Amino acid sequence: MRDYHIFSDSSCDTPEELLSIHNITLVPFYVTFDQENYFKENTEITNQKFYDVLMNQRVFPKTSLPSVQDYINFFEPVILENKDILCLCLTQKFSGSYQSAVNAKLILNEKYPDAKITIIDSIQATAGQGIVLMQAAYMREAGYSLEEAENRINEIKPTARIMFTVDTLEYLTKGGRVGKVASLAGTMLNLKPMIQLKDAELIPYSNVRGRKKALQKILDMTEEYFTETGEKYEDYDFCLANATTLEDTGFVQSQLEELTGCKITYPVFQIGVTIGTNTGPGALGVCFVKKYNAK
């Protein structure tokens, strides 16, 4: 069995320490504030700088996906090391990153016909994508072949969910991502939209008045999922996604651990440039997926 390297586009928001530990490489998205100067996520602009501009300059940035050539530039050196490739991408419903990766695969396979390049649509975003990515890393480390890992990822990725809140729908509206959540519009009276990301769709849940109630509602949404499906908490991996309000994650994490009986060992996944452009400051969510070795 040939070794394979794991890639993802940078929308997974996986913390650097996890990337380093598990030897995962990210292919960056780009962001622009003036549609003239573009910066690579995580390498040419930090999350802190990005949110500073968002909050202090009141601009609405635009993101650009990794190009076909970007993917080729990342994939080819790995192929030359006689390794195969598994790449997990942001849902196709949000971006063309997946198609860029597929096109890169087609080009590279003409040049290197023996190379195995597997591209997977995560049907997720931010930490939902990131926690699926972690299952891929665990499978490689457990000795799964590329084909076995691909099959299992496709089995478990529909179980991934993000239960989250945003401070305002302003950024989702500007980014053209509102769709079904338009019914949650309403910035008066301190209403906080509650949203679920499921199967690449943003599903409206409710409006809650005030930040504190919104944080509690994230936990309620999580509990409702497991009650309705009959799934077991211990069969799932959990993490937290947060944009700028790190102080809120302590409360949510402690309550989530109490609810599920599961210790969360992941660092917080900070919502980065790609997804933060659409959610804005203040977004926070609970993310989970069925563990790769759970039945």
XYZ file of C-alpha atoms in Angstrom:
295
model
C 0.000 0.000 0.000
C 1.405 3.354 -1.051
C 1.537 6.224 1.398
C -0.730 9.170 0.730
C -0.642 12.808 1.727
C -3.728 14.636 2.998
C -4.679 18.064 1.696
C -7.591 20.404 2.282
C -8.449 23.842 1.079
C -8.055 26.452 3.810
C -11.780 26.794 4.466
C -11.485 23.914 6.970
C -10.028 26.341 9.574
C -7.991 23.551 11.154
C -5.576 24.863 13.812
C -1.924 24.924 12.815
C -0.899 22.611 15.642
C -3.209 19.872 14.311
C -1.924 20.327 10.771
C 1.621 19.931 12.021
C 0.929 16.899 14.207
C -0.963 15.046 11.491
C 1.079 16.208 8.464
C -1.799 17.891 6.620
C -1.303 20.610 4.020
C -3.775 23.413 3.277
C -4.246 25.013 -0.130
C -5.173 28.642 0.559
C -8.143 30.673 -0.563
C -7.631 34.357 -1.339
C -9.325 37.436 0.108
C -9.542 41.009 -1.150
C -10.888 44.172 0.422
C -10.614 46.328 -2.715
C -10.879 43.723 -5.516
C -7.372 44.696 -6.612
C -5.049 43.283 -3.962
C -5.517 39.626 -3.052
C -4.030 37.921 -0.001
C -3.548 34.199 0.616
C -5.393 32.954 3.673
C -3.108 32.062 6.597
C 0.071 33.012 4.753
C -0.347 36.603 3.571
C -3.061 37.673 6.003
C -3.761 36.527 9.543
C -7.194 35.991 11.024
C -6.547 38.793 13.494
C -5.725 41.258 10.704
C -8.769 40.133 8.732
C -11.186 40.702 11.601
C -9.527 43.990 12.544
C -10.291 45.289 9.058
C -13.840 43.905 9.177
C -14.682 45.506 12.497
C -12.794 48.794 12.207
C -13.110 49.682 8.530
C -16.609 48.307 7.870
C -15.709 46.810 4.511
C -17.177 43.697 2.935
C -14.361 41.521 1.566
C -14.551 39.062 -1.303
C -12.879 35.671 -1.439
C -11.398 33.844 -4.401
C -10.913 30.102 -4.649
C -7.606 28.300 -5.179
C -6.856 28.031 -8.880
C -6.222 24.829 -10.792
C -2.559 25.831 -10.938
C -2.494 26.330 -7.164
C -3.595 22.740 -6.674
C -1.094 21.476 -9.242
C 1.695 23.353 -7.452
C 0.788 21.655 -4.156
C 0.055 18.186 -5.531
C 2.932 17.656 -7.950
C 5.811 17.599 -5.417
C 3.952 14.912 -3.449
C 3.453 12.821 -6.585
C 7.176 13.115 -7.319
C 7.780 11.582 -3.865
C 5.769 8.539 -5.060
C 2.884 9.314 -2.734
C -0.819 9.387 -3.497
C -3.170 12.232 -2.564
C -6.403 12.656 -0.632
C -7.870 16.158 -0.763
C -10.973 17.338 1.119
C -12.688 20.465 -0.213
C -15.269 23.014 0.830
C -18.790 22.078 -0.260
C -19.401 22.703 -3.952
C -22.509 24.670 -3.047
C -20.322 27.388 -1.531
C -17.323 27.387 -3.851
C -15.667 26.038 -6.987
C -12.618 24.902 -5.017
C -13.612 21.246 -5.419
C -13.816 21.614 -9.200
C -10.411 23.324 -9.287
C -8.944 20.353 -7.457
C -10.675 17.892 -9.797
C -9.344 19.753 -12.839
C -5.844 19.684 -11.357
C -6.207 15.943 -10.847
C -7.162 15.423 -14.513
C -4.163 17.397 -15.711
C -1.746 15.624 -13.376
C -3.071 12.182 -14.234
C -2.214 12.808 -17.879
C 1.373 13.499 -16.822
C 1.525 10.902 -14.030
C -0.962 8.138 -14.942
C 0.041 5.955 -11.982
C -0.690 8.638 -9.395
C -3.851 8.140 -7.355
C -5.512 11.462 -6.549
C -8.765 11.401 -4.592
C -10.812 14.600 -4.324
C -13.730 14.633 -1.874
C -16.509 17.197 -1.482
C -16.837 17.515 2.293
C -20.415 18.934 2.011
C -19.237 21.039 4.945
C -17.347 24.217 5.806
C -15.100 25.643 8.543
C -14.734 23.306 11.548
C -17.374 20.930 10.166
C -15.013 20.325 7.279
C -12.073 20.385 9.670
C -13.407 17.664 11.936
C -14.108 15.430 8.914
C -10.525 16.139 7.872
C -9.328 14.924 11.265
C -11.113 11.609 10.725
C -9.170 11.236 7.471
C -5.922 11.797 9.370
C -6.855 9.227 12.007
C -7.665 6.691 9.306
C -4.316 7.162 7.586
C -2.559 6.761 10.929
C -4.605 3.621 11.648
C -3.407 2.059 8.392
C -6.420 2.646 6.163
C -5.636 2.566 2.464
C -6.550 5.550 0.312
C -9.596 3.728 -1.020
C -10.712 2.642 2.446
C -10.357 6.186 3.762
C -12.303 7.608 0.826
C -15.151 5.149 1.314
C -15.387 5.798 5.047
C -15.268 9.575 4.664
C -18.155 9.405 2.212
C -20.082 7.304 4.746
C -19.587 9.609 7.716
C -19.580 13.077 6.139
C -23.421 13.248 5.972
C -23.437 12.959 9.780
C -21.452 16.180 10.149
C -23.293 19.194 11.525
C -22.558 22.737 12.619
C -25.061 24.266 15.045
C -24.186 27.939 15.129
C -25.193 31.528 15.645
C -24.094 34.761 14.017
C -24.411 38.244 15.455
C -26.023 39.502 12.263
C -27.134 38.230 8.858
C -25.437 41.246 7.272
C -22.373 39.290 6.107
C -24.324 36.261 4.882
C -26.535 38.638 2.914
C -23.622 40.525 1.374
C -21.933 37.254 0.483
C -25.060 35.911 -1.202
C -25.289 32.977 1.231
C -28.597 33.740 2.899
C -30.943 31.588 0.806
C -33.211 29.637 3.143
C -32.075 31.586 6.202
C -33.595 34.808 4.869
C -36.601 34.068 7.066
C -34.394 34.692 10.086
C -33.724 38.288 9.061
C -34.215 40.854 11.765
C -31.521 42.911 13.436
C -33.822 44.830 15.731
C -34.479 43.819 19.308
C -31.092 42.073 19.534
C -32.270 38.972 17.666
C -29.587 36.349 17.018
C -30.155 33.947 14.098
C -29.672 30.252 14.889
C -28.565 28.205 11.868
C -27.634 24.613 11.097
C -25.205 23.606 8.357
C -26.411 20.238 7.112
C -25.609 18.485 3.820
C -24.180 21.715 2.363
C -27.340 23.680 3.199
C -27.800 26.528 5.648
C -30.984 25.581 7.479
C -32.822 28.181 9.609
C -33.521 27.052 13.140
C -34.898 30.009 15.057
C -34.272 33.524 16.273
C -33.151 34.046 19.860
C -32.999 37.349 21.690
C -29.582 38.080 23.136
C -26.153 36.488 22.987
C -26.436 34.447 26.171
C -29.620 32.744 25.025
C -28.077 32.134 21.611
C -25.148 30.286 23.171
C -27.522 28.101 25.170
C -29.605 27.462 22.055
C -26.544 26.031 20.265
C -26.412 23.383 22.973
C -30.160 22.780 22.752
C -29.880 22.279 18.987
C -27.133 19.725 19.533
C -29.179 17.839 22.119
C -32.215 17.857 19.831
C -30.187 16.262 17.018
C -29.119 13.325 19.169
C -32.575 12.926 20.688
C -34.245 12.874 17.294
C -31.736 10.561 15.596
C -31.126 8.222 18.525
C -27.387 8.482 17.913
C -24.941 8.104 20.801
C -22.760 11.019 21.883
C -19.784 8.725 22.410
C -19.818 7.736 18.722
C -19.167 11.336 17.685
C -16.232 13.729 17.639
C -16.946 17.293 18.794
C -15.183 20.633 18.418
C -15.964 24.336 18.623
C -15.774 26.945 15.860
C -15.373 30.576 16.855
C -14.635 33.834 15.061
C -13.749 36.604 17.514
C -15.432 35.875 20.842
C -13.064 33.364 22.398
C -14.396 34.155 25.868
C -17.737 32.577 24.918
C -16.211 29.221 23.964
C -15.316 28.364 27.549
C -18.962 28.414 28.578
C -20.132 26.478 25.519
C -17.375 23.866 25.840
C -18.022 23.180 29.524
C -21.755 22.857 28.926
C -21.202 20.667 25.858
C -18.921 18.318 27.793
C -21.525 18.087 30.546
C -24.278 17.386 28.012
C -22.415 14.755 25.997
C -20.131 13.239 28.607
C -17.349 13.610 26.026
C -14.101 15.459 26.692
C -13.260 17.909 23.924
C -9.540 17.717 23.290
C -9.357 19.867 20.170
C -8.203 23.461 20.289
C -10.830 25.946 19.131
C -11.123 26.108 15.344
C -11.027 29.824 14.569
C -13.310 30.695 11.691
C -10.923 32.087 9.124
C -10.966 34.393 6.147
C -12.947 32.219 3.717
C -15.926 31.527 5.965
C -15.548 34.634 8.154
C -16.222 36.762 5.075
C -19.749 35.341 5.119
C -20.405 34.983 8.855
C -18.638 38.067 10.205
C -17.325 38.649 13.734
C -19.137 36.937 16.579
C -19.989 33.662 14.855
C -19.763 30.609 17.121
C -20.825 27.021 16.705
C -20.674 23.418 17.868
C -19.414 21.001 15.198
C -19.562 17.233 15.222
C -19.228 14.164 13.018
C -19.471 10.425 13.544
C -16.081 8.961 14.409
C -14.371 7.021 11.666
C -14.292 3.833 13.790
C -17.835 4.042 15.154
C -20.432 1.634 13.822
